[in-house]
PDB file of C-alpha atoms in Angstrom:
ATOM      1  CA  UNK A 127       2.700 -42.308 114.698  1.00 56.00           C
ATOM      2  CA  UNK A 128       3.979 -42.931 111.189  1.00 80.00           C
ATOM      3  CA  UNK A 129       7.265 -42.474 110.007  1.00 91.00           C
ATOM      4  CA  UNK A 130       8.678 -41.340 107.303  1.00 94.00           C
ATOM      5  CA  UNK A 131       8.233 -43.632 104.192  1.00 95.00           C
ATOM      6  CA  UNK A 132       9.639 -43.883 100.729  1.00 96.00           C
ATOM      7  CA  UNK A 133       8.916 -46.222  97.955  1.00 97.00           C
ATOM      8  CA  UNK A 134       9.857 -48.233  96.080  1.00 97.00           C
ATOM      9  CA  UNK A 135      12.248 -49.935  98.537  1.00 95.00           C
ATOM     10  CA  UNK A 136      13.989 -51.488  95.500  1.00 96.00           C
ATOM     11  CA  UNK A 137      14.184 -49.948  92.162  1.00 97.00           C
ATOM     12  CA  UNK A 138      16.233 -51.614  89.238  1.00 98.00           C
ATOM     13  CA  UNK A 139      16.591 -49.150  86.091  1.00 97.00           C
ATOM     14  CA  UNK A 140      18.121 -49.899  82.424  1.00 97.00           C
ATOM     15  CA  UNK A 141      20.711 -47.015  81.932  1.00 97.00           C
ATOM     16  CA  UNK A 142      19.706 -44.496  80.261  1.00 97.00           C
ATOM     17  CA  UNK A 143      15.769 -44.444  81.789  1.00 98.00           C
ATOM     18  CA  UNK A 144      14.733 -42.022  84.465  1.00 98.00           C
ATOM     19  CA  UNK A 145      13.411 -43.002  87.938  1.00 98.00           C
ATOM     20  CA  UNK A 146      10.872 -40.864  90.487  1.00 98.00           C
ATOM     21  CA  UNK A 147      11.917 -42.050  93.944  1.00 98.00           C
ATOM     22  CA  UNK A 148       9.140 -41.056  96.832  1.00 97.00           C
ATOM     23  CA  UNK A 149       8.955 -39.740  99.936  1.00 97.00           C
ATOM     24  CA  UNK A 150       6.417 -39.256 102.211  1.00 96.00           C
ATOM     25  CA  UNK A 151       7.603 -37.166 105.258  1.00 94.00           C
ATOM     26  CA  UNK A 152       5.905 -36.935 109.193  1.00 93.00           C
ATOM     27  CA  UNK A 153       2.971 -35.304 108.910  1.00 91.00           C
ATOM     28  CA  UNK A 154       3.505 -32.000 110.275  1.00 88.00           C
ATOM     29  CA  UNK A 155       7.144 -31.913 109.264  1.00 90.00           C
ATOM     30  CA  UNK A 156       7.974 -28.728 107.621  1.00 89.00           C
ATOM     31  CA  UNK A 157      11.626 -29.970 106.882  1.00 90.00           C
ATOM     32  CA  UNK A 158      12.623 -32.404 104.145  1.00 93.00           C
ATOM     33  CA  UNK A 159      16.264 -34.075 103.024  1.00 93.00           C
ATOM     34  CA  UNK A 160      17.219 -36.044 100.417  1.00 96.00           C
ATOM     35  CA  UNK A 161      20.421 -37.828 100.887  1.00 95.00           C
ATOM     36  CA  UNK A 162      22.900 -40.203  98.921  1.00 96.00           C
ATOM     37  CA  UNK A 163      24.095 -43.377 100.635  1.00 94.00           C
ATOM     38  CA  UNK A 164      26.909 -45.287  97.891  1.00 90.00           C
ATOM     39  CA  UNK A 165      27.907 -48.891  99.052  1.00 83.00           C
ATOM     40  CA  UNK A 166      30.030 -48.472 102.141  1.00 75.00           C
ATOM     41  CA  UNK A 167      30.383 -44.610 102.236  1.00 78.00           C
ATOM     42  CA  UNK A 168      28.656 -42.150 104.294  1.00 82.00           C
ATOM     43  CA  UNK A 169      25.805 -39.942 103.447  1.00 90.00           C
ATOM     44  CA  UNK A 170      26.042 -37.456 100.931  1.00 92.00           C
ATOM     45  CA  UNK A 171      23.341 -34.446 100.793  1.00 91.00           C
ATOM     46  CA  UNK A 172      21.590 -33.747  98.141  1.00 94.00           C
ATOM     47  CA  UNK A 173      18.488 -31.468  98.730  1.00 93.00           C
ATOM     48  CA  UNK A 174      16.606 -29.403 101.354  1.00 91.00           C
ATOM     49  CA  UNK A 175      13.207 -28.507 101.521  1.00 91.00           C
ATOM     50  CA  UNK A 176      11.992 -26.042 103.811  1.00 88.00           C
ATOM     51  CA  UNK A 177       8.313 -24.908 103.914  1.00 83.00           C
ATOM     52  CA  UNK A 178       7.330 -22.957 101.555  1.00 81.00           C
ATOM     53  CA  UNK A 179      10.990 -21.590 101.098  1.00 84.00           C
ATOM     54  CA  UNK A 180      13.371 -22.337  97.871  1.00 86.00           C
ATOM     55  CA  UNK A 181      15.216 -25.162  98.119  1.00 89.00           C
ATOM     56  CA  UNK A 182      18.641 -25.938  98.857  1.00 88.00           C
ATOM     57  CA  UNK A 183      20.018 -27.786  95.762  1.00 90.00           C
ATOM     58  CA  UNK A 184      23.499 -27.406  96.475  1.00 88.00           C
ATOM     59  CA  UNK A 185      24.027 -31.256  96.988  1.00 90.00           C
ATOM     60  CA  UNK A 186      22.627 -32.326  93.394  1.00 94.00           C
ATOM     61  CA  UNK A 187      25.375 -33.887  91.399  1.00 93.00           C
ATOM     62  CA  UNK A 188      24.193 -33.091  88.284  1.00 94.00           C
ATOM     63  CA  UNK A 189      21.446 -31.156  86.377  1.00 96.00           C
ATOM     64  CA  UNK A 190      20.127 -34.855  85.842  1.00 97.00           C
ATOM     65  CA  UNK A 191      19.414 -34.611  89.526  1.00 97.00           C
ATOM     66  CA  UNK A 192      16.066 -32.560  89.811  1.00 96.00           C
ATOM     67  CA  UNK A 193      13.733 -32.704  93.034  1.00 96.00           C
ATOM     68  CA  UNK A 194      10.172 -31.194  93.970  1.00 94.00           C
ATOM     69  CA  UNK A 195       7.496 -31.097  96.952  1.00 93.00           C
ATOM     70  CA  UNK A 196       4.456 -30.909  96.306  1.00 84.00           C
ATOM     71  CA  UNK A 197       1.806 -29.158  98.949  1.00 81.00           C
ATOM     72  CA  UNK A 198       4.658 -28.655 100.961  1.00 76.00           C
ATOM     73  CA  UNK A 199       4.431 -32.662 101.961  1.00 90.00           C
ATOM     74  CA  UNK A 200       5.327 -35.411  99.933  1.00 95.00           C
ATOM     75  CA  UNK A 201       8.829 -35.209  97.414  1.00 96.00           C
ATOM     76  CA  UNK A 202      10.089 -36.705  94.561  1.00 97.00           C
ATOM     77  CA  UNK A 203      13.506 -37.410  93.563  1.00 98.00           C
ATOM     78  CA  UNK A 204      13.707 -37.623  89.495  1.00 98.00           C
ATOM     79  CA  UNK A 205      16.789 -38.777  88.458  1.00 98.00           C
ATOM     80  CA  UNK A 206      16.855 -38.753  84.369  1.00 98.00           C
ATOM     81  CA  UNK A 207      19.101 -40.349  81.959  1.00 98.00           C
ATOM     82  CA  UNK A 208      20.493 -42.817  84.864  1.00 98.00           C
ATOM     83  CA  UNK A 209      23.891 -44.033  85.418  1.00 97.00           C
ATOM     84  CA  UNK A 210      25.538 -46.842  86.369  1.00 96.00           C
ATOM     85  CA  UNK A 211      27.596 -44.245  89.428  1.00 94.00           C
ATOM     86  CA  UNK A 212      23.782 -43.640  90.691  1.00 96.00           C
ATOM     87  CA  UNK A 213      23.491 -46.897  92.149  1.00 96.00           C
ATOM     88  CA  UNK A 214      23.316 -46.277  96.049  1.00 96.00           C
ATOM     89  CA  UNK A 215      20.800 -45.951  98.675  1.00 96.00           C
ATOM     90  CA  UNK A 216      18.651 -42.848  98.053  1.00 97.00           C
ATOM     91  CA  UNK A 217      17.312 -41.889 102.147  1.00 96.00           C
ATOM     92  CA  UNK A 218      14.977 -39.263 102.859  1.00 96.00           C
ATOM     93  CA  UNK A 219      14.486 -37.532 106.246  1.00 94.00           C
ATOM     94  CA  UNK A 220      12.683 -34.939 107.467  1.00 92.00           C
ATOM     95  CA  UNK A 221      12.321 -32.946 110.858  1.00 89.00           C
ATOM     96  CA  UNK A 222       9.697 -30.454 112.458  1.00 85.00           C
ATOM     97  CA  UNK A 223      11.051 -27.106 111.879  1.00 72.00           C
ATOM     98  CA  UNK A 224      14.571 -25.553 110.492  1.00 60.00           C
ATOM     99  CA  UNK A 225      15.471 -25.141 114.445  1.00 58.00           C
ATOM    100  CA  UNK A 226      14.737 -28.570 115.173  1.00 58.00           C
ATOM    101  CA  UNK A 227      18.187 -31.269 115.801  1.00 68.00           C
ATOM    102  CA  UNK A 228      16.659 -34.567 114.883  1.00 82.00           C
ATOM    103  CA  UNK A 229      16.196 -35.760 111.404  1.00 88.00           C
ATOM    104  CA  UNK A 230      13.730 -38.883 111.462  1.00 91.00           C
ATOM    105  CA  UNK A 231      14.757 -40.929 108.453  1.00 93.00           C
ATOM    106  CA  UNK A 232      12.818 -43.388 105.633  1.00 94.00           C
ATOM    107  CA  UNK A 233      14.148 -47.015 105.105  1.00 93.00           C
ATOM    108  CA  UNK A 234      15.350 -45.733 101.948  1.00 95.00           C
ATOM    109  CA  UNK A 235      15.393 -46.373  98.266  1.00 97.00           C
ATOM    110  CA  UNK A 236      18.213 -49.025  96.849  1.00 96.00           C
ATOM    111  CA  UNK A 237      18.466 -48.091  93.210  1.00 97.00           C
ATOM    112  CA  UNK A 238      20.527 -50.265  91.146  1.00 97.00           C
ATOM    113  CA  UNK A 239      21.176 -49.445  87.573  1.00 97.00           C
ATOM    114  CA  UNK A 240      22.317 -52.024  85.572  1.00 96.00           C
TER     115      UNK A 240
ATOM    116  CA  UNK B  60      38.910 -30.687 103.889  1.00 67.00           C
ATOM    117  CA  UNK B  61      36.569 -33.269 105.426  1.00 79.00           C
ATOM    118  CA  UNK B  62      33.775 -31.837 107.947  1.00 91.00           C
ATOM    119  CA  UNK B  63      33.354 -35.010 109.504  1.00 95.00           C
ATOM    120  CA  UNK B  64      36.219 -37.691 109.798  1.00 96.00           C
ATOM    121  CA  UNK B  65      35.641 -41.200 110.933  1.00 96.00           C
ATOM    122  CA  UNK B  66      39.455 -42.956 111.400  1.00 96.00           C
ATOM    123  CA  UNK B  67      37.633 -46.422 112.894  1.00 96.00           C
ATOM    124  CA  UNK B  68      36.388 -48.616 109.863  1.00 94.00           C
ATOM    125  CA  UNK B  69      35.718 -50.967 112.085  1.00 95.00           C
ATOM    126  CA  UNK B  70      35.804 -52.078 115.562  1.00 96.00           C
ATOM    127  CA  UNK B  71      35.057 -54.951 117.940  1.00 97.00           C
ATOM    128  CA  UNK B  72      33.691 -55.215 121.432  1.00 97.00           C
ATOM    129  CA  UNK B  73      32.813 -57.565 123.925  1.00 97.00           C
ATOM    130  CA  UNK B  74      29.685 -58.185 124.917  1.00 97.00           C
ATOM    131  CA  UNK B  75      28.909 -55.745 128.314  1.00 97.00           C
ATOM    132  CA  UNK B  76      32.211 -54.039 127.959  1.00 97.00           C
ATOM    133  CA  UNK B  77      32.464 -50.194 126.906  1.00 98.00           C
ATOM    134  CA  UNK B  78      33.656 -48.844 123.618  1.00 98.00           C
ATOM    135  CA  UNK B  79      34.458 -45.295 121.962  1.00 98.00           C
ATOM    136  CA  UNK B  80      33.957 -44.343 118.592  1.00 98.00           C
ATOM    137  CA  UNK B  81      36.285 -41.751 117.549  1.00 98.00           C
ATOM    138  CA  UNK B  82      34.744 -38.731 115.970  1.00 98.00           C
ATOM    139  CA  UNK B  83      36.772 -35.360 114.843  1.00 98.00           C
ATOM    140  CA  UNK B  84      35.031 -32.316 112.945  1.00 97.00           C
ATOM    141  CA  UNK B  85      36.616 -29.382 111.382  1.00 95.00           C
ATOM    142  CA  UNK B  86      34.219 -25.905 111.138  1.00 92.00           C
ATOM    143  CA  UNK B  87      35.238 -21.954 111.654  1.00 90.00           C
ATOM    144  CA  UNK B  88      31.503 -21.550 112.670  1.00 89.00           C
ATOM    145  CA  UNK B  89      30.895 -21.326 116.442  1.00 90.00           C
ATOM    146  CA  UNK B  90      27.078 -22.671 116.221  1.00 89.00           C
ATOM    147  CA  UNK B  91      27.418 -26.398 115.298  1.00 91.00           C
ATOM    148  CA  UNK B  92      25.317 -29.505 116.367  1.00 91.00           C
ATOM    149  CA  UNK B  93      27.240 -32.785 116.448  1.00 94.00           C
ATOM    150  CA  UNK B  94      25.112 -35.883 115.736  1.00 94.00           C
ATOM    151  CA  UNK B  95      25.177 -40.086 116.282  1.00 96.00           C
ATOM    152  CA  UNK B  96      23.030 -42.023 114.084  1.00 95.00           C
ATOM    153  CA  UNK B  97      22.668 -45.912 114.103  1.00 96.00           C
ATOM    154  CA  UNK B  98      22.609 -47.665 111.167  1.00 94.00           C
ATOM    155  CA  UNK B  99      21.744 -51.518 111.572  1.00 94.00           C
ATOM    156  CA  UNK B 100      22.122 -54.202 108.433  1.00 90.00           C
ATOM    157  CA  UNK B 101      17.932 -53.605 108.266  1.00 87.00           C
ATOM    158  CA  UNK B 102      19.539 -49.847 106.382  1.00 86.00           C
ATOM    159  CA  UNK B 103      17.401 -47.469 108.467  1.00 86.00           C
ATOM    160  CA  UNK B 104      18.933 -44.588 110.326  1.00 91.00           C
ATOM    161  CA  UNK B 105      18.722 -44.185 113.816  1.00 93.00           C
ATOM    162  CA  UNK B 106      19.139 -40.971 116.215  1.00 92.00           C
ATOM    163  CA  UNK B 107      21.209 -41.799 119.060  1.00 96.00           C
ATOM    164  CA  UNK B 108      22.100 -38.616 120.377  1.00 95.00           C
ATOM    165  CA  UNK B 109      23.160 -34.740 120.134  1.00 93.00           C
ATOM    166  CA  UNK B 110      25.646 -32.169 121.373  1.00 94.00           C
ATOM    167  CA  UNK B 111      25.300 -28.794 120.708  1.00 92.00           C
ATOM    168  CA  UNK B 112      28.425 -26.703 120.544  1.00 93.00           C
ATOM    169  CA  UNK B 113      27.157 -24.386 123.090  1.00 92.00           C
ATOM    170  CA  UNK B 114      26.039 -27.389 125.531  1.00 91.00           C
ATOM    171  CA  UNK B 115      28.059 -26.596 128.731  1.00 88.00           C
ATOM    172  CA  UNK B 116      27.697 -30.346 129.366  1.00 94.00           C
ATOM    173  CA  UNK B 117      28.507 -34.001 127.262  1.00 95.00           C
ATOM    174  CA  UNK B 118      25.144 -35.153 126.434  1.00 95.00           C
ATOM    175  CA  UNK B 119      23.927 -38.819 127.759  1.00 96.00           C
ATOM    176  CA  UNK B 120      21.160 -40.592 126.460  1.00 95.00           C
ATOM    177  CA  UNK B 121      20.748 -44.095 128.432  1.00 96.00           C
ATOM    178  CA  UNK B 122      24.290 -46.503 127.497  1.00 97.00           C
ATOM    179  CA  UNK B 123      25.423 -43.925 125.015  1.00 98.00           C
ATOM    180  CA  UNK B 124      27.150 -40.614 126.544  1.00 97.00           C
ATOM    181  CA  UNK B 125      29.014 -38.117 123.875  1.00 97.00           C
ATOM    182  CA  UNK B 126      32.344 -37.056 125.427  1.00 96.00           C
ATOM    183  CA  UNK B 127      33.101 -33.471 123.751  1.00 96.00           C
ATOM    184  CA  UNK B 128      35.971 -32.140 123.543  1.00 96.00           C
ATOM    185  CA  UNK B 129      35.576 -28.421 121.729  1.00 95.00           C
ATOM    186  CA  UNK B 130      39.139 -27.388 121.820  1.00 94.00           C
ATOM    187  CA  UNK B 131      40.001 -30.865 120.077  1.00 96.00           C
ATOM    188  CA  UNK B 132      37.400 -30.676 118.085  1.00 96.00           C
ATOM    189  CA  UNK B 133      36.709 -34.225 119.109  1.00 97.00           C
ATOM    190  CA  UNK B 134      32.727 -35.677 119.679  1.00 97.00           C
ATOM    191  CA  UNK B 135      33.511 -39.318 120.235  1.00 98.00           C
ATOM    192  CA  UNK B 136      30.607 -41.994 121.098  1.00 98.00           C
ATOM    193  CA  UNK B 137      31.032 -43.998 124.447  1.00 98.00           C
ATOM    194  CA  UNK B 138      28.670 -47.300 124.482  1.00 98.00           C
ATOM    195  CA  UNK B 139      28.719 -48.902 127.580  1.00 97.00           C
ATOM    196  CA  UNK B 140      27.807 -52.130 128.467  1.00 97.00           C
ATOM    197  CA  UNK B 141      27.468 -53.442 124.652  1.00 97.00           C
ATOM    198  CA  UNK B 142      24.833 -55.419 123.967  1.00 97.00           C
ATOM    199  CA  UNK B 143      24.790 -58.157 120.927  1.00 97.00           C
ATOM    200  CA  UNK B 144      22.100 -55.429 118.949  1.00 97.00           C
ATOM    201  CA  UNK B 145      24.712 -53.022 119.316  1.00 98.00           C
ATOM    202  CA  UNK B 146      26.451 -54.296 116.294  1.00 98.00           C
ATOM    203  CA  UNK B 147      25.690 -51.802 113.168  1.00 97.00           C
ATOM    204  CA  UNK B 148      27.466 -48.851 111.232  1.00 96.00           C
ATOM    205  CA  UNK B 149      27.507 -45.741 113.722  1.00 97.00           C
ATOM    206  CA  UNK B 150      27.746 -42.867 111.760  1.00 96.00           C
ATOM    207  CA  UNK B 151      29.102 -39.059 113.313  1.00 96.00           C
ATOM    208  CA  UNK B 152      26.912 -36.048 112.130  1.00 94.00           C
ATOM    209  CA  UNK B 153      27.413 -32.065 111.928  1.00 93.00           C
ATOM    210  CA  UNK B 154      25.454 -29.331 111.316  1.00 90.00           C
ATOM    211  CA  UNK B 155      26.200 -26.193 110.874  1.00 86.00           C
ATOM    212  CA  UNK B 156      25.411 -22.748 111.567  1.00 76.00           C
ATOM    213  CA  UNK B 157      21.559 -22.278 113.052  1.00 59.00           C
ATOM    214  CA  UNK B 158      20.162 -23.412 109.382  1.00 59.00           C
ATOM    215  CA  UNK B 159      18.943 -26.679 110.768  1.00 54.00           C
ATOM    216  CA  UNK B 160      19.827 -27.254 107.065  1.00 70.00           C
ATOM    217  CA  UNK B 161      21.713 -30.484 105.897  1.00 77.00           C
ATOM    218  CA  UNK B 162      24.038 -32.777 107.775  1.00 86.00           C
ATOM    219  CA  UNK B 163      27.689 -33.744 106.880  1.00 91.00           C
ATOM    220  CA  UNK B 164      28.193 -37.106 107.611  1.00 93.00           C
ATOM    221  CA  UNK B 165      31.333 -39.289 108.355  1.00 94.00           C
ATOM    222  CA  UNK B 166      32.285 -42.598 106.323  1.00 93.00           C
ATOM    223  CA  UNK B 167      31.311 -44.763 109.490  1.00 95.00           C
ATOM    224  CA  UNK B 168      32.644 -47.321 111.870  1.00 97.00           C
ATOM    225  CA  UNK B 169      31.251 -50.644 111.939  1.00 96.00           C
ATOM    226  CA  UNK B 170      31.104 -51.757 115.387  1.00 98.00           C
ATOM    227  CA  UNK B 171      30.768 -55.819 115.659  1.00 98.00           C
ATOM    228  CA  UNK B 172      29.980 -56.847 119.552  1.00 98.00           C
ATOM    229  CA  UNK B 173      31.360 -60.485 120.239  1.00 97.00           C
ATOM    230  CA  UNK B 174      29.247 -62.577 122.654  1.00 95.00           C
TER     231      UNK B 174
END
């Protein structure tokens, strides 16, 4: 079956502007992450999305960091007012349920902002 | 303090020989899930395999085996018999808890097999 996608797979932003990155998670996939991959580093959480619960937004950097699922299926990251320190790798992943171990992640997002 | 540490930036292999990849995590909470994810130069991540903390037994998944050690706090990855597509960032994984929430990850090790 499909995977989990995101688009764009390259996004190059003026500081300043605000980005939507997309994710569309495995159908049936009540779970959803949004993590943080900067050149060379690990990845860094950002936000959790399970059913129809709040989210977990405990990983957003900043209030320009805002996030949303819609129909309890596809996300958006927004990211407003961008930075040059938000360039990185912005992954997605998602899993079955909360009780589930494997996260099945997107090819990612590389957003550069120049 | 970190959750995950990685101490390996890097490491090198021959081709069909065995390597470790040296994981240590640091939680109070006695529910955990340890994790290995592949990361090739293509940027996608890849499960490789999972230990929970109440698994009586180090888990095994075809060439890759976790060797646990609880009281060390140690969940380091054993490759065996590396194979040229082996070469990629490997990156240790914790969860915490029974929230199935997010994962901490490590900073990585870049494994490079030599043919």
């Amino acid at each position: 079956g499909a995977g989990v996608s995101q688009s764009p797979s390259n996004k190059v932003t003026e500081k300043g502007k605000d980005v939507e990155l997309r994710c569309d998670p495995i159908s049936g996939h009540t779970a959803l992450y949004w993590y943080r991959q900067s050149l060379g580093q690990g990845l860094e959480f950002l936000i959790y999305f399970q059913g129809n619960s709040a989210p977990d937004k405990s990983g957003l950097p900043s209030d320009r960091f805002s996030a949303e699922r819609t129909g309890g299926s596809v996300s958006t990251l927004t990211i407003q007012r961008t930075q040059q320190e938000d360039s990185a790798v912005y992954l997605c992943a998602s899993s079955p349920d909360r009780s589930n171990y494997e996260q099945y992640f997107g090819p990612g997002t590389r957003l550069t902002v120049t | 303090a970190q959750k995950i540490t990685q101490t390996q930036p890097g490491m090198f292999v021959q081709e069909k020989e065995a390597v470790t990849l040296d994981c240590t995590y640091d939680t109070s909470d006695p529910s955990y899930g340890l994790f290995w994810y592949k990361q090739p130069s293509s940027g996608e991540m890849i499960f490789l395999i999972y230990q929970g903390s109440y698994d009586q037994q180090n888990a095994t998944e075809g060439r890759y085996s976790l060797n646990f050690q609880k009281a060390r706090k140690s969940a380091n990855l054993v490759i065996s018999a590396s194979q040229l597509g082996d070469s990629a960032m490997y990156f240790c994984a914790m969860r915490e808890g029974g929230r199935a929430n997010n994962l901490f990850f490590g900073t990585g090790t870049r494994l490079t097999v030599i043919p």
